GROMACS .gro file of C-alpha atoms in nm:
model
  148
    1MET     CA    1 -15.188  20.874   9.000
    2LYS     CA    2 -14.885  20.643   9.003
    3LEU     CA    3 -14.690  20.443   9.257
    4GLN     CA    4 -14.393  20.623   9.407
    5GLN     CA    5 -14.187  20.310   9.478
    6GLU     CA    6 -14.211  19.932   9.497
    7TYR     CA    7 -14.417  19.791   9.782
    8ARG     CA    8 -14.454  19.436   9.915
    9GLU     CA    9 -14.702  19.282  10.153
   10THR     CA   10 -14.738  18.925  10.277
   11THR     CA   11 -15.071  18.759  10.357
   12ILE     CA   12 -15.131  18.408  10.494
   13ILE     CA   13 -15.455  18.238  10.386
   14ASN     CA   14 -15.520  17.874  10.490
   15LYS     CA   15 -15.146  17.812  10.533
   16SER     CA   16 -15.063  17.945  10.183
   17ARG     CA   17 -14.837  18.247  10.180
   18PHE     CA   18 -14.916  18.522   9.926
   19ILE     CA   19 -14.651  18.790   9.872
   20ALA     CA   20 -14.792  19.082   9.672
   21CYS     CA   21 -14.525  19.290   9.497
   22VAL     CA   22 -14.638  19.609   9.322
   23SER     CA   23 -14.428  19.858   9.132
   24ARG     CA   24 -14.451  20.140   8.883
   25CYS     CA   25 -14.365  20.036   8.527
   26ASP     CA   26 -14.409  20.277   8.238
   27THR     CA   27 -14.333  20.037   7.948
   28GLU     CA   28 -14.391  19.669   7.871
   29GLU     CA   29 -14.015  19.616   7.878
   30GLU     CA   30 -13.998  19.754   8.233
   31ALA     CA   31 -14.292  19.534   8.338
   32ARG     CA   32 -14.133  19.221   8.190
   33PHE     CA   33 -13.800  19.305   8.354
   34TYR     CA   34 -13.973  19.353   8.692
   35ILE     CA   35 -14.166  19.024   8.656
   36ASP     CA   36 -13.849  18.836   8.559
   37GLY     CA   37 -13.674  18.981   8.863
   38ILE     CA   38 -13.951  18.863   9.097
   39ARG     CA   39 -13.942  18.515   8.940
   40ARG     CA   40 -13.563  18.499   8.989
   41GLU     CA   41 -13.598  18.617   9.350
   42PHE     CA   42 -13.856  18.347   9.437
   43PRO     CA   43 -13.753  18.045   9.226
   44ASP     CA   44 -13.893  17.793   9.477
   45SER     CA   45 -14.246  17.941   9.485
   46SER     CA   46 -14.550  17.746   9.369
   47HIS     CA   47 -14.673  18.028   9.142
   48VAL     CA   48 -14.583  18.384   9.042
   49CYS     CA   49 -14.901  18.532   8.894
   50THR     CA   50 -14.880  18.869   8.724
   51ALA     CA   51 -15.085  19.159   8.593
   52TYR     CA   52 -15.000  19.501   8.461
   53MET     CA   53 -15.179  19.804   8.327
   54LEU     CA   54 -14.969  20.060   8.143
   55GLY     CA   55 -15.036  20.406   8.007
   56ASP     CA   56 -15.238  20.689   8.153
   57ASN     CA   57 -15.560  20.539   8.017
   58GLY     CA   58 -15.464  20.174   8.066
   59GLN     CA   59 -15.396  20.118   7.696
   60VAL     CA   60 -15.185  19.805   7.762
   61GLN     CA   61 -15.328  19.540   7.995
   62ARG     CA   62 -15.185  19.191   8.044
   63SER     CA   63 -15.222  18.916   8.303
   64SER     CA   64 -15.099  18.562   8.369
   65ASP     CA   65 -15.237  18.286   8.592
   66ASN     CA   66 -14.898  18.104   8.586
   67GLY     CA   67 -15.042  17.757   8.636
   68GLU     CA   68 -15.335  17.846   8.861
   69PRO     CA   69 -15.681  17.753   8.723
   70ALA     CA   70 -15.777  17.985   8.437
   71GLY     CA   71 -15.919  18.320   8.546
   72THR     CA   72 -15.847  18.277   8.917
   73ALA     CA   73 -15.533  18.489   8.952
   74GLY     CA   74 -15.425  18.719   8.667
   75VAL     CA   75 -15.765  18.863   8.576
   76PRO     CA   76 -15.867  18.935   8.939
   77MET     CA   77 -15.528  19.101   8.994
   78LEU     CA   78 -15.578  19.315   8.683
   79GLU     CA   79 -15.924  19.412   8.805
   80ALA     CA   80 -15.774  19.519   9.139
   81ILE     CA   81 -15.530  19.747   8.953
   82ARG     CA   82 -15.817  19.894   8.746
   83LYS     CA   83 -16.025  19.966   9.057
   84SER     CA   84 -15.730  20.133   9.233
   85GLY     CA   85 -15.725  20.419   8.984
   86LEU     CA   86 -15.349  20.383   8.938
   87SER     CA   87 -15.178  20.387   8.601
   88SER     CA   88 -14.846  20.237   8.491
   89THR     CA   89 -14.867  19.964   8.755
   90CYS     CA   90 -14.731  19.609   8.760
   91ALA     CA   91 -14.834  19.352   9.022
   92CYS     CA   92 -14.686  19.010   9.098
   93VAL     CA   93 -14.824  18.776   9.360
   94VAL     CA   94 -14.589  18.501   9.473
   95ARG     CA   95 -14.767  18.200   9.620
   96TYR     CA   96 -14.620  17.934   9.844
   97PHE     CA   97 -14.879  17.653   9.861
   98GLY     CA   98 -14.967  17.560  10.219
   99GLY     CA   99 -15.134  17.226  10.155
  100ILE     CA  100 -15.498  17.336  10.169
  101LYS     CA  101 -15.679  17.392   9.839
  102LEU     CA  102 -15.866  17.721   9.829
  103GLY     CA  103 -16.100  17.650   9.537
  104ALA     CA  104 -16.167  17.891   9.253
  105GLY     CA  105 -16.350  18.149   9.466
  106GLY     CA  106 -16.085  18.137   9.737
  107LEU     CA  107 -15.807  18.188   9.483
  108ILE     CA  108 -15.986  18.484   9.326
  109ARG     CA  109 -16.033  18.647   9.667
  110ALA     CA  110 -15.675  18.573   9.771
  111TYR     CA  111 -15.508  18.712   9.460
  112SER     CA  112 -15.731  19.017   9.416
  113GLY     CA  113 -15.727  19.090   9.789
  114SER     CA  114 -15.348  19.069   9.807
  115VAL     CA  115 -15.308  19.320   9.525
  116THR     CA  116 -15.584  19.548   9.658
  117ASP     CA  117 -15.424  19.559  10.004
  118ALA     CA  118 -15.074  19.621   9.865
  119LEU     CA  119 -15.193  19.903   9.637
  120ALA     CA  120 -15.386  20.064   9.922
  121GLU     CA  121 -15.074  20.074  10.144
  122ALA     CA  122 -14.817  20.167   9.877
  123LYS     CA  123 -14.693  20.526   9.858
  124LYS     CA  124 -14.836  20.713   9.565
  125LEU     CA  125 -14.719  21.005   9.357
  126ASP     CA  126 -14.976  21.243   9.217
  127LYS     CA  127 -14.822  21.439   8.934
  128VAL     CA  128 -14.973  21.782   8.899
  129PRO     CA  129 -14.885  21.981   8.586
  130VAL     CA  130 -14.706  22.302   8.675
  131ASP     CA  131 -14.610  22.591   8.450
  132VAL     CA  132 -14.283  22.770   8.519
  133TRP     CA  133 -14.264  23.131   8.416
  134GLN     CA  134 -13.969  23.367   8.397
  135ILE     CA  135 -14.025  23.740   8.382
  136THR     CA  136 -13.759  23.988   8.285
  137TYR     CA  137 -13.823  24.354   8.360
  138PRO     CA  138 -13.629  24.678   8.408
  139TYR     CA  139 -13.498  24.757   8.755
  140ASP     CA  140 -13.711  25.072   8.794
  141LEU     CA  141 -14.029  24.856   8.788
  142SER     CA  142 -13.911  24.639   9.083
  143GLY     CA  143 -14.134  24.803   9.345
  144LYS     CA  144 -14.447  24.784   9.132
  145LEU     CA  145 -14.392  24.418   9.029
  146GLU     CA  146 -14.304  24.297   9.379
  147GLY     CA  147 -14.641  24.422   9.503
  148TRP     CA  148 -14.816  24.257   9.216
   0.00000   0.00000   0.00000
């Protein structure tokens, strides 16, 4: 299953604002372009942490803490993508620091929770393989084939 379109959701935790942005990206180039766009859109943010999982089986997985303590943002975001069952997904969480430190556990919950909530609300597209058939037959068989 894949995301149908980009989705954003804002969460406030202890005065810090977390903006989760999730989108479908099929290649690393698309993911990098999306991440760069988010960073350009929010240049005054404290952090823009990222994670993406590409390919139907999650062959390519990358994450970045972007200045947050190691392992408190990117990896939990990537784990949220894995648990969602979605493929070809890129997530960015923009953080505006509110003045209250959350600690390592609080950051992990904030980043993973933001991505989990955004992915749960985002519209999804379930591609189902379909075969298209074309049958050519003589006109005198029309009645028999229509019933079939």
